[in-house]
Short mmCIF file of C-alpha atoms in Angstrom, two decimals:
data_model
loop_
_atom_site.label_atom_id
_atom_site.label_comp_id
_atom_site.label_asym_id
_atom_site.label_seq_id
_atom_site.Cartn_x
_atom_site.Cartn_y
_atom_site.Cartn_z
CA MET A 538 76.52 81.88 94.39
CA SER A 539 72.82 82.53 94.04
CA SER A 540 72.01 85.83 92.36
CA LEU A 541 69.60 86.47 95.27
CA THR A 542 72.16 86.42 98.02
CA ARG A 543 75.29 88.31 96.57
CA ARG A 544 77.14 90.46 98.96
CA GLY A 545 80.17 91.36 100.98
CA PHE A 546 83.42 90.88 98.85
CA VAL A 547 86.58 92.93 100.11
CA GLY A 548 89.81 93.68 99.24
CA ALA A 549 92.42 91.17 100.75
CA THR A 550 95.42 92.96 101.73
CA ALA A 551 96.15 94.09 105.31
CA LEU A 552 96.23 91.04 107.57
CA ALA A 553 96.25 88.95 110.73
CA GLY A 554 96.48 87.55 114.12
CA ALA A 555 97.97 87.52 117.67
CA ALA A 556 98.50 85.51 120.75
CA ALA A 557 96.06 85.32 123.62
CA VAL A 558 96.33 88.28 126.11
CA THR A 559 94.61 87.79 129.48
CA HIS A 560 96.99 89.81 131.79
CA PRO A 561 98.50 93.41 131.64
CA ALA A 562 102.08 92.24 131.73
CA ALA A 563 101.30 89.65 129.02
CA ALA A 564 99.64 92.25 126.89
CA ALA A 565 102.76 94.55 127.04
CA ALA A 566 105.02 91.66 126.09
CA ALA A 567 102.75 90.52 123.27
CA THR A 568 102.70 93.98 121.73
CA ALA A 569 106.33 95.06 122.17
CA PRO A 570 107.96 96.29 118.84
CA ALA A 571 108.86 93.18 116.92
CA ARG A 572 111.95 93.05 114.79
CA ALA A 573 113.51 90.61 112.50
CA GLY A 574 115.47 87.60 113.80
CA THR A 575 113.57 87.43 117.05
CA ALA A 576 111.65 84.33 116.24
CA GLU A 577 111.53 81.09 114.32
CA THR A 578 110.55 81.63 110.78
CA ALA A 579 107.00 81.29 109.31
CA THR A 580 106.04 78.07 107.64
CA ALA A 581 107.18 78.25 103.86
CA VAL A 582 105.32 76.73 100.97
CA ARG A 583 106.92 76.63 97.60
CA PRO A 584 106.08 75.52 94.28
CA GLY A 585 105.49 71.76 94.13
CA GLY A 586 104.30 71.58 97.78
CA PRO A 587 100.89 70.18 98.47
CA GLN A 588 99.40 73.33 99.75
CA TYR A 589 100.66 75.56 96.86
CA ALA A 590 97.75 75.26 94.46
CA ASP A 591 95.32 76.29 97.15
CA LEU A 592 97.53 79.01 98.51
CA ALA A 593 98.49 80.68 95.36
CA ARG A 594 94.85 81.77 94.68
CA GLY A 595 92.05 83.57 96.62
CA VAL A 596 88.38 83.23 96.31
CA ASN A 597 88.47 85.09 93.02
CA GLN A 598 89.48 82.49 90.46
CA ARG A 599 90.56 84.89 87.73
CA TRP A 600 93.82 85.67 89.70
CA VAL A 601 96.18 82.73 90.37
CA GLY A 602 99.69 83.73 91.48
CA THR A 603 103.13 82.00 90.83
CA PRO A 604 105.08 83.31 93.72
CA ASP A 605 108.31 81.78 94.60
CA LEU A 606 107.37 81.46 98.40
CA ILE A 607 104.21 81.61 100.50
CA ALA A 608 104.88 82.37 103.88
CA LEU A 609 102.34 81.39 106.73
CA PRO A 610 103.35 83.14 110.02
CA ARG A 611 101.83 82.49 113.29
CA THR A 612 103.13 85.51 115.22
CA THR A 613 103.88 89.12 114.56
CA GLU A 614 107.55 88.40 114.81
CA GLN A 615 107.33 85.96 112.08
CA VAL A 616 105.62 88.49 109.87
CA VAL A 617 108.32 91.15 110.64
CA ASP A 618 110.85 88.19 109.54
CA ALA A 619 109.12 87.28 106.26
CA VAL A 620 108.90 90.96 105.40
CA GLN A 621 112.57 91.51 106.07
CA ARG A 622 113.66 88.47 104.29
CA ALA A 623 111.57 89.37 101.15
CA LEU A 624 113.11 92.92 101.44
CA ASP A 625 116.76 91.62 101.67
CA SER A 626 116.28 89.39 98.60
CA GLY A 627 114.86 92.03 96.55
CA LYS A 628 111.52 90.31 95.97
CA ARG A 629 108.08 91.93 95.59
CA ILE A 630 105.73 91.24 98.65
CA ALA A 631 101.90 90.87 98.81
CA VAL A 632 99.60 89.99 101.67
CA ARG A 633 96.58 87.77 101.65
CA GLY A 634 93.85 87.67 104.26
CA GLY A 635 90.30 86.32 103.27
CA GLY A 636 91.24 86.47 99.43
CA HIS A 637 88.16 88.10 98.28
CA CYS A 638 89.76 90.88 96.30
CA PHE A 639 88.15 91.80 93.00
CA GLU A 640 91.43 92.70 91.39
CA ASN A 641 94.73 91.19 90.86
CA PHE A 642 96.68 92.80 93.83
CA VAL A 643 98.21 89.40 95.12
CA GLY A 644 98.40 87.05 92.05
CA SER A 645 100.10 89.37 89.61
CA GLU A 646 103.44 88.12 88.04
CA ASP A 647 105.65 90.50 89.83
CA ILE A 648 104.71 89.25 93.31
CA ARG A 649 107.32 86.67 94.30
CA VAL A 650 106.44 86.42 98.00
CA VAL A 651 103.04 86.10 99.33
CA ILE A 652 102.43 86.50 103.05
CA ASP A 653 99.23 84.47 103.87
CA LEU A 654 98.29 85.29 107.55
CA SER A 655 95.12 83.17 107.60
CA ALA A 656 96.58 81.23 110.54
CA MET A 657 96.76 84.31 112.61
CA ASN A 658 93.13 84.50 113.50
CA ALA A 659 93.11 84.65 117.43
CA ILE A 660 90.33 86.43 119.07
CA THR A 661 91.17 87.56 122.67
CA TYR A 662 90.69 90.28 125.25
CA ASP A 663 93.62 92.64 125.87
CA THR A 664 93.03 93.88 129.40
CA ARG A 665 95.75 96.63 129.12
CA ARG A 666 93.96 98.31 126.27
CA ARG A 667 90.57 97.43 127.36
CA ALA A 668 89.89 96.27 123.88
CA VAL A 669 89.05 93.03 121.85
CA SER A 670 91.99 91.83 119.98
CA VAL A 671 91.20 90.35 116.62
CA GLY A 672 94.01 88.82 114.33
CA ALA A 673 93.35 90.31 110.82
CA GLY A 674 93.45 86.78 109.40
CA ALA A 675 90.12 86.12 111.20
CA ARG A 676 86.96 85.82 109.10
CA LEU A 677 83.94 87.67 109.77
CA GLY A 678 81.85 84.45 110.60
CA ASP A 679 84.51 83.57 113.32
CA VAL A 680 84.35 87.16 114.77
CA ASN A 681 80.50 87.00 114.87
CA GLU A 682 80.61 83.75 116.67
CA GLN A 683 83.36 84.37 119.14
CA LEU A 684 82.35 87.89 120.16
CA PHE A 685 78.74 86.92 120.69
CA LYS A 686 79.12 83.38 122.27
CA ARG A 687 81.84 84.46 124.68
CA TRP A 688 80.92 88.20 125.50
CA GLY A 689 77.45 88.83 123.94
CA VAL A 690 78.70 91.77 121.85
CA ALA A 691 79.18 92.30 118.10
CA LEU A 692 80.96 94.45 115.38
CA PRO A 693 79.00 95.97 112.67
CA GLY A 694 80.84 93.93 109.93
CA GLY A 695 79.95 92.52 106.70
CA SER A 696 77.42 89.74 105.94
CA CYS A 697 79.77 87.47 104.06
CA PRO A 698 81.08 84.97 106.81
CA THR A 699 84.21 84.01 104.79
CA VAL A 700 85.58 87.65 104.28
CA GLY A 701 88.78 88.25 106.10
CA VAL A 702 88.83 90.98 108.55
CA GLY A 703 92.05 92.58 107.46
CA GLY A 704 90.96 94.05 104.12
CA HIS A 705 87.32 94.57 105.38
CA VAL A 706 88.30 96.76 108.35
CA SER A 707 91.09 98.60 106.45
CA GLY A 708 88.55 99.72 103.81
CA GLY A 709 86.02 100.88 106.34
CA GLY A 710 83.75 97.99 106.76
CA TYR A 711 79.80 98.11 106.57
CA GLY A 712 77.09 95.46 107.03
CA PRO A 713 73.61 94.74 108.38
CA LEU A 714 74.16 96.71 111.83
CA ASN A 715 75.84 99.79 110.05
CA ARG A 716 72.61 101.83 110.28
CA THR A 717 72.31 101.43 114.05
CA LEU A 718 76.00 100.95 115.04
CA GLY A 719 78.03 102.84 112.43
CA LEU A 720 80.83 101.39 110.41
CA THR A 721 83.11 98.70 111.56
CA VAL A 722 86.06 101.31 111.77
CA ASP A 723 83.98 103.51 114.01
CA HIS A 724 84.76 100.87 116.87
CA LEU A 725 88.48 100.60 115.95
CA TYR A 726 90.70 101.40 118.85
CA ALA A 727 94.11 100.42 117.56
CA VAL A 728 96.10 98.42 114.92
CA GLU A 729 99.29 96.63 115.12
CA VAL A 730 101.22 96.95 111.88
CA VAL A 731 104.43 95.63 110.48
CA VAL A 732 105.99 98.61 108.62
CA VAL A 733 109.26 99.32 106.82
CA ASP A 734 111.39 102.40 107.53
CA THR A 735 113.65 104.48 105.21
CA SER A 736 116.59 102.27 105.94
CA GLY A 737 114.57 99.27 104.72
CA THR A 738 114.14 97.53 108.13
CA ALA A 739 110.86 95.87 109.03
CA HIS A 740 109.31 96.42 112.57
CA ALA A 741 105.94 96.41 114.18
CA VAL A 742 104.14 99.34 115.80
CA VAL A 743 100.86 99.70 117.66
CA ALA A 744 98.90 102.87 116.82
CA SER A 745 95.72 103.97 118.36
CA ARG A 746 93.16 106.63 118.28
CA ASP A 747 94.46 107.93 121.61
CA ASP A 748 97.79 108.57 120.18
CA LYS A 749 99.24 111.83 118.82
CA GLY A 750 101.14 112.74 115.76
CA ALA A 751 102.39 110.05 113.29
CA LEU A 752 101.04 107.16 115.29
CA ARG A 753 97.51 108.61 115.46
CA GLU A 754 97.71 109.18 111.59
CA LEU A 755 98.57 105.54 111.00
CA TRP A 756 95.62 104.41 113.03
CA TRP A 757 93.55 106.84 111.02
CA ALA A 758 94.78 105.61 107.72
CA HIS A 759 93.51 102.12 108.61
CA THR A 760 89.85 103.50 109.10
CA GLY A 761 89.10 103.45 105.31
CA GLY A 762 92.39 104.05 103.51
CA GLY A 763 92.31 100.41 102.20
CA GLY A 764 94.43 97.49 102.75
CA GLY A 765 98.04 96.61 101.29
CA THR A 766 99.04 100.34 101.49
CA PHE A 767 100.88 101.18 104.74
CA GLY A 768 102.16 97.83 106.12
CA VAL A 769 100.97 94.55 107.11
CA VAL A 770 98.18 94.76 109.82
CA THR A 771 98.71 91.88 112.22
CA ARG A 772 96.07 92.69 114.79
CA PHE A 773 93.04 95.02 115.21
CA PHE A 774 91.90 96.21 118.60
CA PHE A 775 88.22 97.10 119.00
CA ARG A 776 86.71 99.35 121.73
CA SER A 777 83.74 101.53 121.01
CA SER A 778 84.35 105.15 121.59
CA GLY A 779 82.83 105.97 125.04
CA ALA A 780 83.00 102.42 126.35
CA GLU A 781 83.59 102.14 130.08
CA GLY A 782 84.81 99.29 132.27
CA VAL A 783 87.46 96.82 132.02
CA SER A 784 85.59 93.69 130.59
CA PRO A 785 84.97 92.62 127.06
CA GLU A 786 81.30 92.60 127.58
CA ARG A 787 81.44 96.43 127.81
CA ALA A 788 83.88 97.08 125.09
CA LEU A 789 81.52 96.82 122.23
CA PRO A 790 77.81 97.11 121.73
CA ALA A 791 75.36 94.19 121.93
CA PRO A 792 73.44 93.13 118.77
CA PRO A 793 69.63 92.63 118.51
CA SER A 794 68.79 89.43 120.49
CA GLU A 795 66.24 88.39 117.78
CA LEU A 796 65.72 89.56 114.13
CA LEU A 797 62.74 89.18 111.71
CA VAL A 798 63.98 88.28 108.35
CA GLY A 799 62.19 88.01 105.09
CA THR A 800 62.49 87.56 101.35
CA VAL A 801 60.13 88.70 98.65
CA VAL A 802 60.66 88.37 94.93
CA TRP A 803 59.21 90.03 91.78
CA PRO A 804 59.17 87.82 88.79
CA TRP A 805 60.83 89.46 85.86
CA GLN A 806 58.09 88.23 83.70
CA ASP A 807 55.65 90.45 85.53
CA LEU A 808 57.99 93.71 85.38
CA ASP A 809 57.95 95.92 82.36
CA GLN A 810 60.32 99.12 82.28
CA GLY A 811 57.71 101.13 84.17
CA SER A 812 57.35 98.80 87.02
CA PHE A 813 60.87 98.08 87.44
CA VAL A 814 61.92 101.84 87.48
CA ARG A 815 59.00 102.34 90.04
CA LEU A 816 60.51 99.51 92.19
CA LEU A 817 64.03 100.95 92.01
CA LYS A 818 62.76 104.48 92.98
CA ASN A 819 60.52 103.03 95.89
CA TYR A 820 63.50 101.19 97.26
CA SER A 821 66.09 104.15 96.86
CA SER A 822 63.75 106.82 98.02
CA TRP A 823 62.79 105.06 101.16
CA HIS A 824 66.30 104.92 102.24
CA VAL A 825 67.05 108.37 101.34
CA ALA A 826 64.04 109.41 103.53
CA HIS A 827 65.23 107.18 106.43
CA ASN A 828 68.97 108.12 106.13
CA THR A 829 69.63 110.22 109.19
CA PRO A 830 71.14 108.97 112.65
CA GLY A 831 68.50 107.91 115.14
CA ASP A 832 65.82 107.38 112.50
CA PRO A 833 62.99 105.10 113.91
CA GLU A 834 63.71 102.60 110.96
CA ALA A 835 67.47 102.64 111.37
CA ASP A 836 67.36 98.95 112.39
CA LEU A 837 65.88 97.90 109.18
CA TYR A 838 68.60 96.53 106.68
CA SER A 839 67.95 95.10 103.25
CA HIS A 840 69.51 93.98 100.01
CA LEU A 841 67.68 94.72 96.73
CA ALA A 842 69.20 92.28 94.16
CA VAL A 843 68.66 93.23 90.66
CA PHE A 844 70.37 90.91 88.19
CA HIS A 845 69.86 89.72 84.69
CA ARG A 846 66.29 88.73 83.89
CA SER A 847 67.61 85.31 83.05
CA GLY A 848 67.85 84.71 86.72
CA GLY A 849 63.97 84.71 86.96
CA ALA A 850 63.34 87.50 89.60
CA VAL A 851 64.27 90.73 91.51
CA ALA A 852 64.68 89.69 95.05
CA LEU A 853 64.66 91.92 98.28
CA ASN A 854 66.09 90.46 101.50
CA VAL A 855 65.33 92.25 104.66
CA GLN A 856 66.07 92.23 108.36
CA LEU A 857 65.05 94.34 111.34
CA SER A 858 64.86 94.07 115.19
CA ALA A 859 62.17 91.72 116.49
CA TRP A 860 61.93 93.70 119.57
CA ALA A 861 61.46 97.22 118.15
CA GLY A 862 57.78 98.17 117.92
CA ASP A 863 55.64 95.70 116.19
CA PRO A 864 58.04 94.08 113.70
CA GLU A 865 55.56 92.28 111.71
CA ARG A 866 53.69 95.57 110.98
CA ARG A 867 56.85 97.33 110.34
CA LEU A 868 58.00 94.77 107.70
CA ASP A 869 54.50 94.75 106.27
CA ALA A 870 54.53 98.70 105.90
CA PHE A 871 57.90 98.40 104.41
CA LEU A 872 57.18 95.94 101.72
CA ALA A 873 53.91 97.67 100.98
CA ALA A 874 56.18 100.99 100.39
CA MET A 875 58.37 98.89 98.01
CA GLY A 876 55.40 97.64 95.98
CA ARG A 877 53.44 100.83 95.69
CA GLY A 878 52.58 101.65 92.19
CA VAL A 879 54.67 98.64 90.84
CA GLY A 880 51.71 96.77 89.66
CA ALA A 881 53.56 93.42 89.70
CA GLN A 882 52.70 91.16 92.66
CA ALA A 883 55.54 90.40 95.06
CA ARG A 884 55.74 86.83 96.31
CA THR A 885 57.09 85.88 99.85
CA THR A 886 59.50 83.13 99.74
CA ASP A 887 60.86 83.45 103.21
CA ARG A 888 59.71 84.99 106.56
CA GLN A 889 60.95 83.98 109.94
CA ARG A 890 62.35 85.15 113.40
CA LEU A 891 66.00 84.18 114.16
CA PRO A 892 68.31 84.66 116.98
CA TRP A 893 70.91 87.05 116.19
CA LEU A 894 73.76 84.73 115.58
CA MET A 895 71.71 82.47 113.66
CA ALA A 896 70.60 85.31 111.43
CA THR A 897 74.22 86.05 110.56
CA GLN A 898 74.16 82.85 108.68
CA TRP A 899 70.78 83.43 106.94
CA SER A 900 70.98 82.69 103.24
CA GLY A 901 69.46 86.01 102.51
CA PHE A 902 72.67 87.85 103.37
CA ALA A 903 75.41 85.32 104.11
CA ASP A 904 77.42 84.34 101.03
CA ARG A 905 80.25 81.84 100.46
CA PRO A 906 81.59 82.28 97.06
CA THR A 907 83.54 79.30 95.74
CA GLY A 908 85.10 78.51 92.39
CA LYS A 909 83.96 81.76 90.81
CA ARG A 910 85.60 84.23 88.54
CA ILE A 911 84.60 87.78 89.72
CA LYS A 912 84.41 91.28 88.45
CA GLY A 913 83.18 93.98 90.75
CA LYS A 914 82.40 97.79 90.83
CA SER A 915 80.82 100.17 93.24
CA ALA A 916 79.00 103.51 93.70
CA TYR A 917 77.70 105.53 96.61
CA HIS A 918 74.43 107.19 96.16
CA ARG A 919 73.18 110.20 97.98
CA THR A 920 69.85 110.50 96.21
CA ALA A 921 67.22 108.01 94.86
CA PHE A 922 67.79 106.72 91.24
CA ASP A 923 66.87 109.15 88.60
CA ASP A 924 64.90 108.13 85.51
CA ALA A 925 67.96 107.93 83.28
CA GLN A 926 69.92 105.64 85.85
CA ALA A 927 67.00 103.28 86.35
CA ALA A 928 66.26 103.15 82.58
CA ALA A 929 69.88 102.21 81.81
CA LEU A 930 69.70 99.38 84.54
CA HIS A 931 66.52 98.06 82.90
CA ARG A 932 67.98 98.29 79.48
CA HIS A 933 70.88 96.02 80.34
CA LEU A 934 69.26 93.60 82.65
CA THR A 935 66.74 92.77 79.98
CA ARG A 936 69.18 92.53 77.01
CA SER A 937 68.20 89.61 74.76
CA ASP A 938 71.91 89.48 73.48
CA TYR A 939 73.21 88.57 76.95
CA GLU A 940 71.91 85.87 79.35
CA HIS A 941 73.67 85.38 82.46
CA SER A 942 71.85 85.37 85.95
CA GLY A 943 75.31 86.07 87.65
CA SER A 944 75.59 89.57 86.33
CA GLY A 945 73.77 92.50 87.91
CA LEU A 946 73.54 94.84 90.95
CA LEU A 947 73.26 94.51 94.72
CA ILE A 948 71.95 97.58 96.53
CA ALA A 949 72.19 97.92 100.21
CA PRO A 950 71.33 100.77 102.59
CA TYR A 951 74.09 103.15 103.98
CA GLY A 952 73.48 106.01 106.15
CA GLY A 953 71.95 106.18 109.79
CA GLN A 954 74.68 106.05 112.39
CA VAL A 955 77.31 106.15 109.65
CA ASN A 956 76.22 109.63 109.00
CA ALA A 957 76.89 110.75 112.49
CA VAL A 958 80.59 110.74 112.02
CA ALA A 959 82.58 113.56 110.19
CA PRO A 960 83.97 112.58 106.69
CA ASP A 961 87.51 113.47 108.01
CA ALA A 962 87.11 111.68 111.45
CA THR A 963 88.07 108.38 109.60
CA ALA A 964 89.59 107.80 106.30
CA LEU A 965 86.25 106.85 104.94
CA ALA A 966 85.04 110.08 103.35
CA HIS A 967 81.64 109.11 101.92
CA ARG A 968 79.69 109.42 105.02
CA ASP A 969 76.62 111.27 103.73
CA SER A 970 75.43 108.48 101.31
CA ALA A 971 72.18 106.76 101.57
CA LEU A 972 72.88 103.69 99.29
CA MET A 973 75.82 101.39 98.70
CA LEU A 974 75.88 99.77 95.38
CA MET A 975 77.79 96.72 94.23
CA TYR A 976 77.82 95.91 90.49
CA VAL A 977 79.12 92.29 90.06
CA SER A 978 79.40 89.59 87.51
CA GLU A 979 80.39 85.91 88.56
CA TRP A 980 81.26 83.07 86.26
CA THR A 981 83.14 79.89 86.08
CA ALA A 982 84.70 79.49 82.53
CA ALA A 983 87.86 81.47 81.70
CA ALA A 984 86.50 81.60 78.12
CA ASP A 985 83.76 83.92 79.42
CA ASP A 986 85.94 86.63 80.93
CA SER A 987 85.78 89.09 78.14
CA ARG A 988 82.03 88.68 77.83
CA ARG A 989 81.28 88.97 81.53
CA THR A 990 83.56 91.94 82.19
CA GLY A 991 82.48 93.70 79.08
CA PHE A 992 78.73 93.50 80.09
CA LEU A 993 79.31 94.84 83.52
CA ARG A 994 81.36 97.75 82.16
CA GLU A 995 78.79 98.63 79.71
CA LEU A 996 76.09 98.56 82.35
CA TYR A 997 78.10 100.61 84.80
CA GLU A 998 79.10 103.19 82.45
CA ASP A 999 75.69 103.65 80.92
CA VAL A 1000 74.23 104.20 84.53
CA TYR A 1001 76.69 106.96 85.11
CA ALA A 1002 76.68 108.26 81.50
CA ALA A 1003 75.74 111.73 82.72
CA THR A 1004 79.04 111.96 84.80
CA GLY A 1005 81.47 110.38 82.46
CA GLY A 1006 80.96 106.65 83.09
CA ALA A 1007 81.80 106.93 86.84
CA PRO A 1008 79.97 107.94 89.95
CA ALA A 1009 81.60 111.31 90.28
CA PRO A 1010 81.00 113.29 93.46
CA GLY A 1011 77.99 115.55 93.06
CA ARG A 1012 74.25 115.77 94.20
CA SER A 1013 73.29 112.30 93.08
CA THR A 1014 76.58 110.20 93.66
CA ALA A 1015 79.47 110.33 95.98
CA GLY A 1016 82.28 108.04 94.73
CA ALA A 1017 83.26 104.57 94.92
CA TYR A 1018 84.18 101.94 97.75
CA VAL A 1019 87.79 100.99 97.97
CA ASN A 1020 86.94 97.46 99.16
CA TYR A 1021 85.18 96.69 95.84
CA ALA A 1022 88.31 97.41 93.97
CA ASP A 1023 88.08 98.34 90.39
CA THR A 1024 91.13 99.34 88.38
CA ASP A 1025 88.79 100.40 85.45
CA LEU A 1026 88.62 103.71 87.45
CA LYS A 1027 92.22 104.43 86.50
CA ASP A 1028 91.40 104.00 82.95
CA PRO A 1029 90.71 107.20 81.20
CA ARG A 1030 88.85 105.18 78.49
CA ARG A 1031 86.58 103.97 81.22
CA ASN A 1032 86.38 106.80 83.63
CA ARG A 1033 85.84 109.96 81.68
CA SER A 1034 84.30 111.90 84.53
CA GLY A 1035 87.40 114.13 84.94
CA VAL A 1036 87.63 113.08 88.59
CA SER A 1037 90.64 110.90 89.58
CA TRP A 1038 90.32 107.50 90.91
CA GLN A 1039 91.96 108.68 94.16
CA GLU A 1040 88.97 111.31 94.70
CA LEU A 1041 86.50 108.62 93.65
CA TYR A 1042 87.73 106.28 96.47
CA PHE A 1043 88.97 108.77 99.15
CA GLY A 1044 87.34 111.98 98.56
CA SER A 1045 89.12 114.92 100.18
CA ASN A 1046 91.07 112.57 102.46
CA TYR A 1047 93.47 111.58 99.70
CA ALA A 1048 96.26 114.08 100.48
CA ARG A 1049 96.27 113.16 104.14
CA LEU A 1050 96.47 109.55 103.25
CA SER A 1051 99.34 110.23 100.96
CA GLY A 1052 101.13 111.87 103.70
CA VAL A 1053 100.77 108.94 105.98
CA LYS A 1054 101.85 106.67 103.33
CA GLY A 1055 105.10 108.80 102.93
CA HIS A 1056 105.94 108.66 106.48
CA TRP A 1057 105.30 105.06 107.28
CA ASP A 1058 106.19 103.43 103.80
CA PRO A 1059 108.51 105.81 102.29
CA ARG A 1060 110.10 103.12 100.17
CA ASP A 1061 106.51 102.13 98.71
CA VAL A 1062 107.10 98.59 99.71
CA PHE A 1063 103.41 97.78 100.29
CA ARG A 1064 101.61 98.70 96.97
CA HIS A 1065 99.10 97.59 94.24
CA ALA A 1066 97.22 99.09 91.58
CA LEU A 1067 94.88 101.10 93.82
CA SER A 1068 97.11 101.78 96.84
CA VAL A 1069 97.69 105.17 98.17
CA GLU A 1070 101.04 106.71 96.70
CA PRO A 1071 103.43 108.26 98.94
CA ALA A 1072 103.66 112.00 99.19
CA LYS A 1073 106.84 113.42 97.87
CA PRO A 1074 108.99 114.99 100.43
CA ARG A 1075 109.28 118.66 100.48
CA ARG A 1076 112.29 120.22 99.36
CA SER A 1077 113.94 122.73 101.74
CA PRO A 1078 114.07 126.24 100.45
CA ARG A 1079 117.55 127.29 99.30
#
């Protein structure tokens, strides 16, 4: 993956698909509670089978599992059956969708059954719910294409087309349309989830934002509580709040019909510490200044890729609506603001107008990582970089004792319409942030694991040295993004902020998430290193 186009990995945990629904009666039948023993079993892949080597791993090549069984269901009933069989045999379960997880949630040695729901990727319209149904095994590229070609609508999802919907949505979901349309979960109407009750029985339920009580809480938990925690999501139903009518064309918003995209680079050889710090501050200050809902520049989205100087350049990739004002003038003004006081001359490497669907495949944002070993970290920023943070970045990205172009930082804008939603309206609490930061290192040789992960840890902990090596909630930073999973935040040697990993990822919403977990997964069947822990039942007073 080019260091100029990194973006959009998500945790692969909650997952996939459904049968086509085109009639109210069919919709009711297709979403009736499913229980074990009601359908044929899922396709089973075992060690030695031709598919095993591929299905035992995801995108991140650091983690290759050794499960006894990989189940590939095609229906919700088969998911229920696969979960029940694993429970009855006493085998630990994990679920995989797109497979982009940074951490070892699916490949660890104690996982004996993997439920791979990539075959459950149907995208249909549910007339009963007036919502678009998307199997959680679908990938973002497929969702973009099907929603737009069939109905002219879009979801504000991520820019990496191979990312699975399951983990992406469950963790909140953001991307190039988030500043105008909000997060992906802001359009989530309902989820179908396979859960396990106190008796150890698996069954499927559908929970929506129109429900009350425990069902609504289950829906809410899937709006940022992370995947692999509450059950196995088999389908997502999307309908924007306030959407009217009974057709898919009115269920979701339409994207811009055309985008102006562009890439400029600043060669590292032209950047000293002062010019680098100025560029970083220009970029972050501009987005802080244009962070409110309805800002006239809200349709402008960008990635600033600052990776080790051995990669040759700092790159800025930008898109904005080609129909909002004078796009060429607006892009020129933005680039001028980025370069003000930097001194080094930016070089344009790409500038063109693209229809929306083609723009979702533009190399400036779209990413298809293959054969890489990956370590990632994240941070939400409320304010522009301060001098110490910017200097720490420069110090590590110009180190002469380390040369690897795949290590660094990708900065993306947050805010805009994201900030129009209260932090407790969805499970994703960090709504008031202006920037989303993904720290990442990618490499191919296992022998480099320690070197690559060590560099990224040193970089990250130096940037946040003032808050104990983590982006603790405060004036400048707000926490971390659960879809960029990082178990270092559980390690007191790495996270010395005094803030728990739960608060870093979920803010003040964690206690509520823990209550949902205790109700819907009381046996803690669905768990991994960063999953929500179930609330302990209260003892009755004597």
